[in-house]
Short mmCIF file of C-alpha atoms and ligand atoms in Angstrom, two decimals:
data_model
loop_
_atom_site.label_atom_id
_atom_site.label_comp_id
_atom_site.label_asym_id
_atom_site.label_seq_id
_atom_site.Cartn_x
_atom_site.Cartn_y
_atom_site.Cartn_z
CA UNK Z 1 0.00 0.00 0.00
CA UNK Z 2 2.56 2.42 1.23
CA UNK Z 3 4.50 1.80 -2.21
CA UNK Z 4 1.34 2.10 -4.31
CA UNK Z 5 1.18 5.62 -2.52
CA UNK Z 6 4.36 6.61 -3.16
CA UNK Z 7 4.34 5.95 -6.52
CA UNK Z 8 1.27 7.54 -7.28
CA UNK Z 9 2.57 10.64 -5.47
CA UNK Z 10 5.73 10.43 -7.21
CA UNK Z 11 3.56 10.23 -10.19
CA UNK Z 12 2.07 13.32 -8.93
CA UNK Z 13 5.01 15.13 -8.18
CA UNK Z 14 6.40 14.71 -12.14
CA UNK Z 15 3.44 16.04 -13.12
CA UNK Z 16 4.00 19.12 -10.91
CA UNK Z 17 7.42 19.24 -11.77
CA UNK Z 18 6.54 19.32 -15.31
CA UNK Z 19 4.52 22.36 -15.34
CA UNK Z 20 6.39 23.65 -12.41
CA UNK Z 21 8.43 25.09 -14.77
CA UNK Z 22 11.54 24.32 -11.67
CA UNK Z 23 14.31 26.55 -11.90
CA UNK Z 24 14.03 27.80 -15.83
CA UNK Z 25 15.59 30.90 -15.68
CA UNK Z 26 13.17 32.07 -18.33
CA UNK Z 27 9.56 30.99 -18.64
CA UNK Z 28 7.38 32.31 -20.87
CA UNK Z 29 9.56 34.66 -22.22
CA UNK Z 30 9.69 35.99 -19.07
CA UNK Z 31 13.34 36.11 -16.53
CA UNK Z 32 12.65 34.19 -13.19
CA UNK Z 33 14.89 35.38 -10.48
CA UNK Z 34 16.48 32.85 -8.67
CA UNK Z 35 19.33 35.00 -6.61
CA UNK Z 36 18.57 36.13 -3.63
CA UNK Z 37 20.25 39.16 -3.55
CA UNK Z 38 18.00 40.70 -6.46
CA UNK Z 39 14.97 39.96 -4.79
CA UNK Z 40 14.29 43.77 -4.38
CA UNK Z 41 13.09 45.46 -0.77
CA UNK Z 42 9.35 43.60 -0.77
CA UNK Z 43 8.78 45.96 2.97
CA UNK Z 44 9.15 49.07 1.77
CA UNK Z 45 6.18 48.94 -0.55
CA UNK Z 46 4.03 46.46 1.20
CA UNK Z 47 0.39 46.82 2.25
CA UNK Z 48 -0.08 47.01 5.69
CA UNK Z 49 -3.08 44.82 6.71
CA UNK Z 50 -3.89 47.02 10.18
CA UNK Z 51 -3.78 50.81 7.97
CA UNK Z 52 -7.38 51.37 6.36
CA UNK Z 53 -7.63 52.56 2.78
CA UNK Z 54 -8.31 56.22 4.40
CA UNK Z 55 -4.90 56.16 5.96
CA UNK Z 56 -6.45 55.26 9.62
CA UNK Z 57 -4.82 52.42 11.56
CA UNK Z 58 -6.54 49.49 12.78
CA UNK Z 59 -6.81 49.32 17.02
CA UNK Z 60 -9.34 46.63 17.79
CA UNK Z 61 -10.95 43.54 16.77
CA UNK Z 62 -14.12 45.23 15.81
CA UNK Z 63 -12.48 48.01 13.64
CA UNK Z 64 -10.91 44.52 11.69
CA UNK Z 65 -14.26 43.10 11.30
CA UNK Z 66 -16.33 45.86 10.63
CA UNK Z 67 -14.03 47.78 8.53
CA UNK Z 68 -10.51 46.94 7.04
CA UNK Z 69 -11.15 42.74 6.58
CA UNK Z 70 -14.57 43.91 4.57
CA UNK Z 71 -11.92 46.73 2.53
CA UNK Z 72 -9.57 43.65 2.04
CA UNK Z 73 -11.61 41.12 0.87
CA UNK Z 74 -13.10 44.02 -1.43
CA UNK Z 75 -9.52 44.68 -2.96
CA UNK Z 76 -8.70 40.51 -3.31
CA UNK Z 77 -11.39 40.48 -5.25
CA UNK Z 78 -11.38 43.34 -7.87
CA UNK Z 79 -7.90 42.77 -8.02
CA UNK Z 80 -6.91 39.47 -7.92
CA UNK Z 81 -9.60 36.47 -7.34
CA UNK Z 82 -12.38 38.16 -8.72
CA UNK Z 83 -15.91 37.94 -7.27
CA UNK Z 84 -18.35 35.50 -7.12
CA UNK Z 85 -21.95 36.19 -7.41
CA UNK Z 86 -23.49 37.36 -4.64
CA UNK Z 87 -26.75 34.51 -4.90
CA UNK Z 88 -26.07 31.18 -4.35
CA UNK Z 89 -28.47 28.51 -6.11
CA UNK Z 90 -30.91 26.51 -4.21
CA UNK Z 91 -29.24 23.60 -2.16
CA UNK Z 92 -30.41 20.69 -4.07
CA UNK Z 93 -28.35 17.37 -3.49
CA UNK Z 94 -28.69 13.42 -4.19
CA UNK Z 95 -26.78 10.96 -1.51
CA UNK Z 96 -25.86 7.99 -1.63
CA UNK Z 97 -24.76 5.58 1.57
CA UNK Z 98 -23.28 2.90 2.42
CA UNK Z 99 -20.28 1.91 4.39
CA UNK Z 100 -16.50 2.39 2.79
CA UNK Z 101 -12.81 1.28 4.60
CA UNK Z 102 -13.86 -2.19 5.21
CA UNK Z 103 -16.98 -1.36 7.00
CA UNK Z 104 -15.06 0.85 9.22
CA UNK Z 105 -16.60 4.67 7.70
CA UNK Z 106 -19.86 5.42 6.58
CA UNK Z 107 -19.68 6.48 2.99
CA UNK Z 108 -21.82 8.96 1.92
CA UNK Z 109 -21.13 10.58 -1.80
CA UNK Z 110 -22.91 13.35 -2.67
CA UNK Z 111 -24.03 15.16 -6.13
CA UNK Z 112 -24.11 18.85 -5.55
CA UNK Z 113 -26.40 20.29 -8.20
CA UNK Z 114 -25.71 23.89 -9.08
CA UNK Z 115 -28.49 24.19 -11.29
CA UNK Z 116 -31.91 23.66 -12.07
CA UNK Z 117 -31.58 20.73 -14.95
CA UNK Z 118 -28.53 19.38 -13.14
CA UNK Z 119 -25.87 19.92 -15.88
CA UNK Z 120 -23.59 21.46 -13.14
CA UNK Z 121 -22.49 19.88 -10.46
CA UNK Z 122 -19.86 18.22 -8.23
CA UNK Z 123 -19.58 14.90 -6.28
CA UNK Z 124 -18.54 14.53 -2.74
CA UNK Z 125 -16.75 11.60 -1.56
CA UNK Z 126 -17.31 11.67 2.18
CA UNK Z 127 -16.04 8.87 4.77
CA UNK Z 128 -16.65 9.61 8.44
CA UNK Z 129 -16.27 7.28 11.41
CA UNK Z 130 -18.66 4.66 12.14
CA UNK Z 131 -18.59 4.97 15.85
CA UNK Z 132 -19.34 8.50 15.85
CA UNK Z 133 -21.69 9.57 18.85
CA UNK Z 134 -22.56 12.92 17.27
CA UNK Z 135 -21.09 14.99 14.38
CA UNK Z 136 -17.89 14.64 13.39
CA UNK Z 137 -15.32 17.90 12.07
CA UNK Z 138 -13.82 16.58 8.68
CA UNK Z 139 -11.07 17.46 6.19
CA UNK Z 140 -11.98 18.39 3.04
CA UNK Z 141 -9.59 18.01 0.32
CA UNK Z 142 -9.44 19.61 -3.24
CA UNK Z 143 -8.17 16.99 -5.33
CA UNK Z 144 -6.65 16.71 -8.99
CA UNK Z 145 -7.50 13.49 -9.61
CA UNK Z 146 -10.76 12.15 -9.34
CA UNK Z 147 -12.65 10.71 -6.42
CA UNK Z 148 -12.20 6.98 -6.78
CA UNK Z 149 -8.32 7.32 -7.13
CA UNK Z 150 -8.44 8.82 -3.41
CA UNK Z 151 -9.51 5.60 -2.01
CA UNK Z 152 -9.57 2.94 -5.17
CA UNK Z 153 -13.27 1.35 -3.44
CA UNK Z 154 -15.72 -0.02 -5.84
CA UNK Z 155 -18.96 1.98 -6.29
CA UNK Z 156 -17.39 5.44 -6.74
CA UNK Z 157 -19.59 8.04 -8.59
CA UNK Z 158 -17.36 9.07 -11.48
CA UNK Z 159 -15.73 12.80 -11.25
CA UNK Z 160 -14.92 15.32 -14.11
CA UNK Z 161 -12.38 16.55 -16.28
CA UNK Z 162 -12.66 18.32 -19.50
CA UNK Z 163 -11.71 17.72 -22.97
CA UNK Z 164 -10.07 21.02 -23.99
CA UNK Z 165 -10.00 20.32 -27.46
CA UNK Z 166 -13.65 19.86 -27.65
CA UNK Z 167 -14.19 21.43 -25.05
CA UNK Z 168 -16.92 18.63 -23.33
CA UNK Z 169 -16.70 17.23 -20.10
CA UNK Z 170 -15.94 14.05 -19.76
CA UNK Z 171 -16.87 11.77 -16.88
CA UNK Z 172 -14.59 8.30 -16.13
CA UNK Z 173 -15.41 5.64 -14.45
CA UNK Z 174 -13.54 2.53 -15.99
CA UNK Z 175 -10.00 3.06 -16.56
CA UNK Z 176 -7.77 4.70 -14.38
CA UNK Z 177 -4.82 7.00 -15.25
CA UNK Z 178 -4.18 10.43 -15.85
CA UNK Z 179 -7.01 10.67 -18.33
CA UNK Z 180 -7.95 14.47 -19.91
CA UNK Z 181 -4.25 15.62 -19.28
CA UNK Z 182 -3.47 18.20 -16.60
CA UNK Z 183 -4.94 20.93 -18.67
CA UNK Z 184 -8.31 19.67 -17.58
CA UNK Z 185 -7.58 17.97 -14.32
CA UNK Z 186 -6.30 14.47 -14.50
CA UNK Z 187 -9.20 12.40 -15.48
CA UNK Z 188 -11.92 10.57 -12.92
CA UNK Z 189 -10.34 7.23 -13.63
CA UNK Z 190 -10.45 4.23 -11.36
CA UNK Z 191 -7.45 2.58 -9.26
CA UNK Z 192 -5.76 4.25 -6.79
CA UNK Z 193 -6.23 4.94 -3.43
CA UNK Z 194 -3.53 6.99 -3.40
CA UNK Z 195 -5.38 8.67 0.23
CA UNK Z 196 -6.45 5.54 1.36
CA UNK Z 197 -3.31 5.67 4.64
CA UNK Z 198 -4.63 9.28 5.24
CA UNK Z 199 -8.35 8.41 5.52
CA UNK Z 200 -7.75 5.43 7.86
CA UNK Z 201 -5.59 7.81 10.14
CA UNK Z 202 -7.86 10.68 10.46
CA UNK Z 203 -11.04 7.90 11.24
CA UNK Z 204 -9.10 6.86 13.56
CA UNK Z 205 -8.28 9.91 15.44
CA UNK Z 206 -12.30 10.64 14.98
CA UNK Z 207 -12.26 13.30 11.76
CA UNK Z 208 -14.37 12.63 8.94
CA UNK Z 209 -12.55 13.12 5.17
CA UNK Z 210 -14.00 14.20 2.34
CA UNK Z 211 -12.72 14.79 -1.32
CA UNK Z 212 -13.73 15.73 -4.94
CA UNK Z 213 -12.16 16.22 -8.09
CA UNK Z 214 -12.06 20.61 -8.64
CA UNK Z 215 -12.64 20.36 -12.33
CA UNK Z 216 -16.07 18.75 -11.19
CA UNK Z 217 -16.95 22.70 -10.90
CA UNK Z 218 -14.97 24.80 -13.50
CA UNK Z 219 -12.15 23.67 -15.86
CA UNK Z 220 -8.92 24.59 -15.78
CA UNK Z 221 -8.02 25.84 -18.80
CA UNK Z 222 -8.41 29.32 -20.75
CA UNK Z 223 -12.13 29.57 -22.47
CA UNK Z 224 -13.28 27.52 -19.40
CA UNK Z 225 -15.81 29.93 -18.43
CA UNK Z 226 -18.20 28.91 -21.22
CA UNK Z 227 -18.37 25.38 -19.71
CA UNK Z 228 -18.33 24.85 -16.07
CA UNK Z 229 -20.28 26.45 -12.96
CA UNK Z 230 -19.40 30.45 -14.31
CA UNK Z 231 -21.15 29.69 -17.02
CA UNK Z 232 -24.40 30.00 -15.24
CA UNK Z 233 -23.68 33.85 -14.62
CA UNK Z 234 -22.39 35.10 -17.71
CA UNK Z 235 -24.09 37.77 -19.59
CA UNK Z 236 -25.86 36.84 -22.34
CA UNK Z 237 -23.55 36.96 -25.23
CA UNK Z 238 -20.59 36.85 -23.08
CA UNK Z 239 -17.87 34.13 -23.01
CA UNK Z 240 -15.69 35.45 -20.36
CA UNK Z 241 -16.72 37.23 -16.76
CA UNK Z 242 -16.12 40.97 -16.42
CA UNK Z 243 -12.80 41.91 -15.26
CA UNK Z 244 -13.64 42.08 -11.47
CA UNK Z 245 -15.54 38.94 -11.50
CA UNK Z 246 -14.45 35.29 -10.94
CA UNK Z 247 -11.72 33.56 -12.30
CA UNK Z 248 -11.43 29.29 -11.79
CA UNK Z 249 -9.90 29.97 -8.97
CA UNK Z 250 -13.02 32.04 -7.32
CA UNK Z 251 -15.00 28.78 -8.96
CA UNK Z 252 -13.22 26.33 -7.41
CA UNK Z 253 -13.42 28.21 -4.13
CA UNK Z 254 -17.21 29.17 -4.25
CA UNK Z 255 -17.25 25.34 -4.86
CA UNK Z 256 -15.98 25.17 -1.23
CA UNK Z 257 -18.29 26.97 -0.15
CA UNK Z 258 -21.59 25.63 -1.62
CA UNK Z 259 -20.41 22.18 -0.12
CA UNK Z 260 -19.90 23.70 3.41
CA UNK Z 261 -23.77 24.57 2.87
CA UNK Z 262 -24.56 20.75 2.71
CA UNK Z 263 -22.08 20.13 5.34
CA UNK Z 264 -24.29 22.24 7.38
CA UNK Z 265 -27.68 20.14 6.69
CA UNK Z 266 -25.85 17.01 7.41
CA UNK Z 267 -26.68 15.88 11.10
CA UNK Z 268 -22.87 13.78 11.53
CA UNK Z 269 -21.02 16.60 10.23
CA UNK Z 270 -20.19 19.18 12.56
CA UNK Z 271 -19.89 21.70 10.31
CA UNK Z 272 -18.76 24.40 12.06
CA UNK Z 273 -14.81 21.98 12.29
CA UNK Z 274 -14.08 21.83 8.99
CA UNK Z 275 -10.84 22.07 7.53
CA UNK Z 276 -9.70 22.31 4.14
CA UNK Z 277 -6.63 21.85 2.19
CA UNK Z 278 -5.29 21.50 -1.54
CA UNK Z 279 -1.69 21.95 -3.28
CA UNK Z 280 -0.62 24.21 -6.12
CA UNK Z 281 -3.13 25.70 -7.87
CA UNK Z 282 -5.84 24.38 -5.39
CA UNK Z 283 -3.30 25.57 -2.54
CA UNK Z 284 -4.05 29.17 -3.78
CA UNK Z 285 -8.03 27.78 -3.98
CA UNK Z 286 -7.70 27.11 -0.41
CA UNK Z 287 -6.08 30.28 0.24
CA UNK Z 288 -8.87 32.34 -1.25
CA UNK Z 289 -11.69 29.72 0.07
CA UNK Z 290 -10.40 30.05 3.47
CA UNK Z 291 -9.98 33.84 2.77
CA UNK Z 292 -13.56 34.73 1.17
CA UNK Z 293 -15.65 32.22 3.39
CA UNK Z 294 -15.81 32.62 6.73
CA UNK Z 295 -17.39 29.26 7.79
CA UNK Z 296 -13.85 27.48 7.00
CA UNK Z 297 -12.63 26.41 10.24
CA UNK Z 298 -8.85 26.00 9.20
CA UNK Z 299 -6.58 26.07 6.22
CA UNK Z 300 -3.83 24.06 5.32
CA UNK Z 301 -2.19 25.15 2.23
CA UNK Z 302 0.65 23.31 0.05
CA UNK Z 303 2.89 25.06 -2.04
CA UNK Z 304 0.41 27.70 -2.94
CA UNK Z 305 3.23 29.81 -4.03
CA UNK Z 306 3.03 32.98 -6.03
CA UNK Z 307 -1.17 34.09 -6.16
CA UNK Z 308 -1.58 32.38 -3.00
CA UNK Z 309 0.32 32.69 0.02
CA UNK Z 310 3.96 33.95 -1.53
CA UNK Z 311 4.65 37.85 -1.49
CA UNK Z 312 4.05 38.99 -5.24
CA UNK Z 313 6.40 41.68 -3.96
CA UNK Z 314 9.50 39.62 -3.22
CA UNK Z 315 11.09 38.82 -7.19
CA UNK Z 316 11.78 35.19 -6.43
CA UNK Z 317 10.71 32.15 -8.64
CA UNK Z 318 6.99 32.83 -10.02
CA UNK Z 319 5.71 36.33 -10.55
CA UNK Z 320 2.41 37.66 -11.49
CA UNK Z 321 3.70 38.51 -15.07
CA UNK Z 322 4.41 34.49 -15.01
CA UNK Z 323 1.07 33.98 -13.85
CA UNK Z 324 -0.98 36.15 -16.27
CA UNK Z 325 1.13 35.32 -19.23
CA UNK Z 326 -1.28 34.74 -21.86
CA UNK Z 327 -0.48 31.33 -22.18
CA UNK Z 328 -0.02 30.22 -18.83
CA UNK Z 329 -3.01 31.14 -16.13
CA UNK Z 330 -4.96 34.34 -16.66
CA UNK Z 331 -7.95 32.20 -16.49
CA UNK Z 332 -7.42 31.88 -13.13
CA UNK Z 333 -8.03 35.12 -11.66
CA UNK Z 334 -10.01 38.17 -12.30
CA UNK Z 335 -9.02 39.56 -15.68
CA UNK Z 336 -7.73 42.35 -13.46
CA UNK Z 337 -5.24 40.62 -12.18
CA UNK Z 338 -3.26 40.98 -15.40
CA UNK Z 339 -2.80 44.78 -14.95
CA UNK Z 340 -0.04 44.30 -12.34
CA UNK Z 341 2.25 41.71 -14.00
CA UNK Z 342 4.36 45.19 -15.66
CA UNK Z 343 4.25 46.78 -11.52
CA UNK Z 344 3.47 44.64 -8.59
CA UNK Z 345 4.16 47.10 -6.31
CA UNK Z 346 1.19 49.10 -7.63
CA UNK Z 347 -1.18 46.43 -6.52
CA UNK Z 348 -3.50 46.99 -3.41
CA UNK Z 349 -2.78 43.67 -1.84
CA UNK Z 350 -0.07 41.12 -1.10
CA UNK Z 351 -0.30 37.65 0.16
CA UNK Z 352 0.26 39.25 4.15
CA UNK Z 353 -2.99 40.42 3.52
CA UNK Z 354 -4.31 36.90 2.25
CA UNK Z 355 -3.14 35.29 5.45
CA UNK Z 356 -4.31 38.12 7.81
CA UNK Z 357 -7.79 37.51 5.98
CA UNK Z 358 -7.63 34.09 7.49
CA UNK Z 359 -7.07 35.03 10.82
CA UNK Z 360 -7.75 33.97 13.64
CA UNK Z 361 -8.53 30.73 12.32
CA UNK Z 362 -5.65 27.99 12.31
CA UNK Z 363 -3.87 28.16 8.98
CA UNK Z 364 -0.92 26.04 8.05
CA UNK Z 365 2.00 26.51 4.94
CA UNK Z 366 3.53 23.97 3.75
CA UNK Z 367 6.07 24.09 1.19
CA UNK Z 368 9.03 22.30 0.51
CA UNK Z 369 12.92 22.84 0.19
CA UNK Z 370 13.32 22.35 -3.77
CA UNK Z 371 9.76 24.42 -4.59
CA UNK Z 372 12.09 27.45 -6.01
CA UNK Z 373 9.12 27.95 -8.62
CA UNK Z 374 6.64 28.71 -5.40
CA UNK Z 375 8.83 30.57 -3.37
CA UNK Z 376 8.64 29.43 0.00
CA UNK Z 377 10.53 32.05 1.96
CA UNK Z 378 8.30 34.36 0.07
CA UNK Z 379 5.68 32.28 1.98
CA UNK Z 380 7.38 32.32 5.16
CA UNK Z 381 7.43 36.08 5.21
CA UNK Z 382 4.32 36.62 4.22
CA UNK Z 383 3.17 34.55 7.45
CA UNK Z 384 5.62 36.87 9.59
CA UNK Z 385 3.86 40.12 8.03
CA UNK Z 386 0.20 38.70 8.26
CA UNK Z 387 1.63 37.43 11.63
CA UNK Z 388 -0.17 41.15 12.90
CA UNK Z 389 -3.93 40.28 12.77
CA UNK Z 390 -3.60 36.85 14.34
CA UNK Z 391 -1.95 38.72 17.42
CA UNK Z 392 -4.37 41.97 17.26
CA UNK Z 393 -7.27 39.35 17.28
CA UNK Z 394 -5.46 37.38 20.31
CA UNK Z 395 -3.99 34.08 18.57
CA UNK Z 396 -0.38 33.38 18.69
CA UNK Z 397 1.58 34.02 15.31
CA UNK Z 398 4.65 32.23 13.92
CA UNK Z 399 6.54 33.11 16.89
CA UNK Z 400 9.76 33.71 15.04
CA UNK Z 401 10.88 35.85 12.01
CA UNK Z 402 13.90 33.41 11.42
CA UNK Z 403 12.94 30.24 8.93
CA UNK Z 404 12.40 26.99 10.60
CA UNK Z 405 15.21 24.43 9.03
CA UNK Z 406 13.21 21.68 7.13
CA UNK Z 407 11.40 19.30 8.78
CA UNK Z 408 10.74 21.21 11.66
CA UNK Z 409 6.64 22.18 11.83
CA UNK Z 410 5.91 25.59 13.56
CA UNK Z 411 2.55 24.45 14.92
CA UNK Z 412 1.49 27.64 16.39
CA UNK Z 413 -2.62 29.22 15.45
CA UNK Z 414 -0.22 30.66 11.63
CA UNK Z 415 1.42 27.67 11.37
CA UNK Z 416 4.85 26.37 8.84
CA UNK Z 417 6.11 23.31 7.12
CA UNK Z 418 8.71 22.89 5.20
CA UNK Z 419 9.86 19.79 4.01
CA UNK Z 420 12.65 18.79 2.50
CA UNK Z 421 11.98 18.01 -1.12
CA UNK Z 422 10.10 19.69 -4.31
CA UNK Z 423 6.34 20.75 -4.95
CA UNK Z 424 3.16 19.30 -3.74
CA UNK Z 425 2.12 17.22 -0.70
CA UNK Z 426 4.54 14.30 0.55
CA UNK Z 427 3.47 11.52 2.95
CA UNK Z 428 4.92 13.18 6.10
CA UNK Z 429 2.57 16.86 4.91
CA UNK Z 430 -0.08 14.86 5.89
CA UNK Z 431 0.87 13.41 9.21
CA UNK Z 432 1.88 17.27 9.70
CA UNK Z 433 -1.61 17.97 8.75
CA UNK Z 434 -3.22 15.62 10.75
CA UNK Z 435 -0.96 16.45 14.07
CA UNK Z 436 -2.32 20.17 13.48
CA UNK Z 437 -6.09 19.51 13.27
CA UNK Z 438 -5.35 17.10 16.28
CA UNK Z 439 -4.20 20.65 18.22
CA UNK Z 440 -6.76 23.09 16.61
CA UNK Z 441 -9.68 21.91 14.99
C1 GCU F 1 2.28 26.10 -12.38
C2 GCU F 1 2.00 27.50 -11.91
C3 GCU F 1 1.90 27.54 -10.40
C4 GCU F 1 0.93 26.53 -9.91
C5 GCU F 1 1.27 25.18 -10.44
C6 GCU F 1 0.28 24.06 -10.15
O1 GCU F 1 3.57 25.73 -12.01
O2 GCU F 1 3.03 28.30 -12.40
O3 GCU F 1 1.53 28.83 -9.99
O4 GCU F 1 0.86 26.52 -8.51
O5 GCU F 1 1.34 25.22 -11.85
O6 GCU F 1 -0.87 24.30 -9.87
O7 GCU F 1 0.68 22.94 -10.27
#
């Protein structure tokens, strides 16, 4: 089993390192700064998270949550995420039970319709324990592959990627592998059980896990936003959202959050515990997720790098001109976004502001030695900045402004990881991950 899991993350992590793009010193036509003496003064032009947009610094609690966390989450989302729309659809859900993990969990997998004739929606792998006495708080993990590679049972509902080519979606049961390419999330083919270890561990220590595949909700690719959930909110006529409105990213996150609105009908989830986490692309999703909805109890983010939790101020590995290369992500993010890849320092925002959004609610980074590409001093430092709010709202922040050596977890309320190796999540991540829900979830 453990081998099977290592190979499949190994599998994983080539894929990563693929479009990780690891230490090219140009990428997209674009120079990626890998000295650390040319990383340019990131302080002097940063935002500060506790001075409002009028100039007025922030004192108390209530001035953060009445005014400046409002003003931020305003800016991440002209600026970078985009917004989501303000109504949600109906709740309207199928589920399906029976018991998973050798009769150990209750399955439950659930179809999350978005819309009215159903051709939107996401399923929800969900395993919690069986000797539960009341609700349970659960991980919930945004997943590239699809569900039934997470735990490789029989009787999985199929999960989503898209053809980008013909731009259909295309559902897999039979078959496992990386089917649809990375381009549109890596197929819903069977085999696996790649999280199988993981599941068994957090049962056991009496958390629930759930999963689902994030191109389920929007693809990942550019022209996306004719297909999945955005889609439902474009103008007539239009095939992309306005410049201040949602990217995939915002999808994938607003995904998050429509499943948190089950979790809160379902009597043996205890919805108000619920943790996510994601790597890479979805390590930015939980970022924002975490960031733009409230109700997330705790975030553990891997390698979210540059757009997530890495200062876009701090020239190191990935920039936003990277990001909103034309051919690389624009899709992403707001259209907005794009405006700042000439100046970051001209942008309202900065990932301290991200991680002060998620305060005081436990939030972990992980990143890893090799992960030049993601920056994960950039990372660090953006936990030391944010490191304000969680002590103005009375949590403890990093505790240090020196970087842990790797291997070494900071598990404070703004937690750090670092482990030694490249980009993604590694087996030890999520014994990490589990040790820090174990102290604050
Ligand atoms: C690319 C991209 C990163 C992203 C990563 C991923 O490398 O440049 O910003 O995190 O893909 O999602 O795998």
């Amino acid at each position: 089993m453990r081998i099977r899991y290592f190979l499949t993350c190994c599998a994983l992590c080539a894929a990563f390192t693929a479009v990780s793009a690891q230490d090219r010193e140009v990428i997209a036509g674009i120079p990626v700064n890998y000295d650390e003496s040319k990383t340019g003064d990131y302080k002097a032009t940063l935002p500060d998270p506790l001075v409002m947009l009028n100039g007025k610094p922030v004192k108390t609690a209530k001035q953060w949550y009445k005014k400046r966390r409002p003003e931020i989450v305003r800016l991440f989302e002209e600026n970078q995420y985009g917004k989501w729309p303000a109504q949600k659809p109906p709740l309207r859900y199928d589920i399906k039970t029976d018991e998973g993990m050798g009769g150990t969990a209750v399955r439950k997998q659930v179809t999350l319709y978005f819309c009215e004739d159903k051709s939107q929606f996401v399923n929800v792998l969900i395993y919690l324990p069986k000797d539960a006495n009341g609700p349970v708080p659960l991980l919930l993990n945004l997943s590239f592959f699809g569900n039934s590679m997470a735990s490789g049972e029989e009787g999985i509902l199929p999960s989503s990627s898209w053809d980008s080519r013909t731009k259909t979606r295309v559902t897999q049961q039979a078959g496992g592998g990386f089917g649809g390419g990375f381009g549109g999330g890596f197929g819903g083919g069977r085999g696996g059980g790649m999280m199988t270890s993981t599941i068994q561990s957090l049962l056991k220590e009496g958390f629930g896990f759930a999963t689902f595949q994030y191109t389920d909700i929007d693809p990942d690719f550019l022209g996306g936003a004719t297909l999945g959930v955005r889609s439902l909110y474009l103008k007539p006529g239009a095939e992309e959202p306005e410049p201040d409105e949602w990217g995939s990213i915002s999808a994938w996150a607003w995904g998050v959050s429509n499943i948190i609105d089950y979790f809160e009908k379902d009597d043996d989830i205890d919805a108000t515990r619920v943790a996510i986490t994601g790597a890479s692309r979805l390590g930015k999703t939980v970022m924002w997720a975490g960031a733009r909805e409230p109700r997330v109890a705790m975030v553990l983010a891997s390698c979210s790098g540059e757009g997530g939790a890495a200062i876009s101020r701090r020239n190191f590995g990935e920039t936003v001109a990277h990001l909103t290369e034309k051919t690389r992500f624009p899709y992403q993010f707001a259209a907005n976004y794009g405006k700042y890849a000439e100046d970051v320092t001209k942008m309202p925002v900065d990932a301290n502001m991200l991680v002060a959004l998620i305060a005081p609610r436990p939030l972990l980074l992980q990143t890893g030695t090799t992960d030049n590409w993601s920056d994960p001093k950039g990372e660090f430092y953006a936990a030391v900045e944010g490191g304000k709010v969680y002590r103005l709202l009375g949590k403890d922040d990093l505790g240090t402004t020196e970087m842990p050596a790797p291997d070494t977890p900071i598990y404070h309320t703004l937690g750090y990881f670092m482990h030694e190796g490249g980009h993604g999540n590694m087996p030890i991540d999520w014994e990490i991950f589990l040790e820090f829900m174990k102290r604050y979830l």
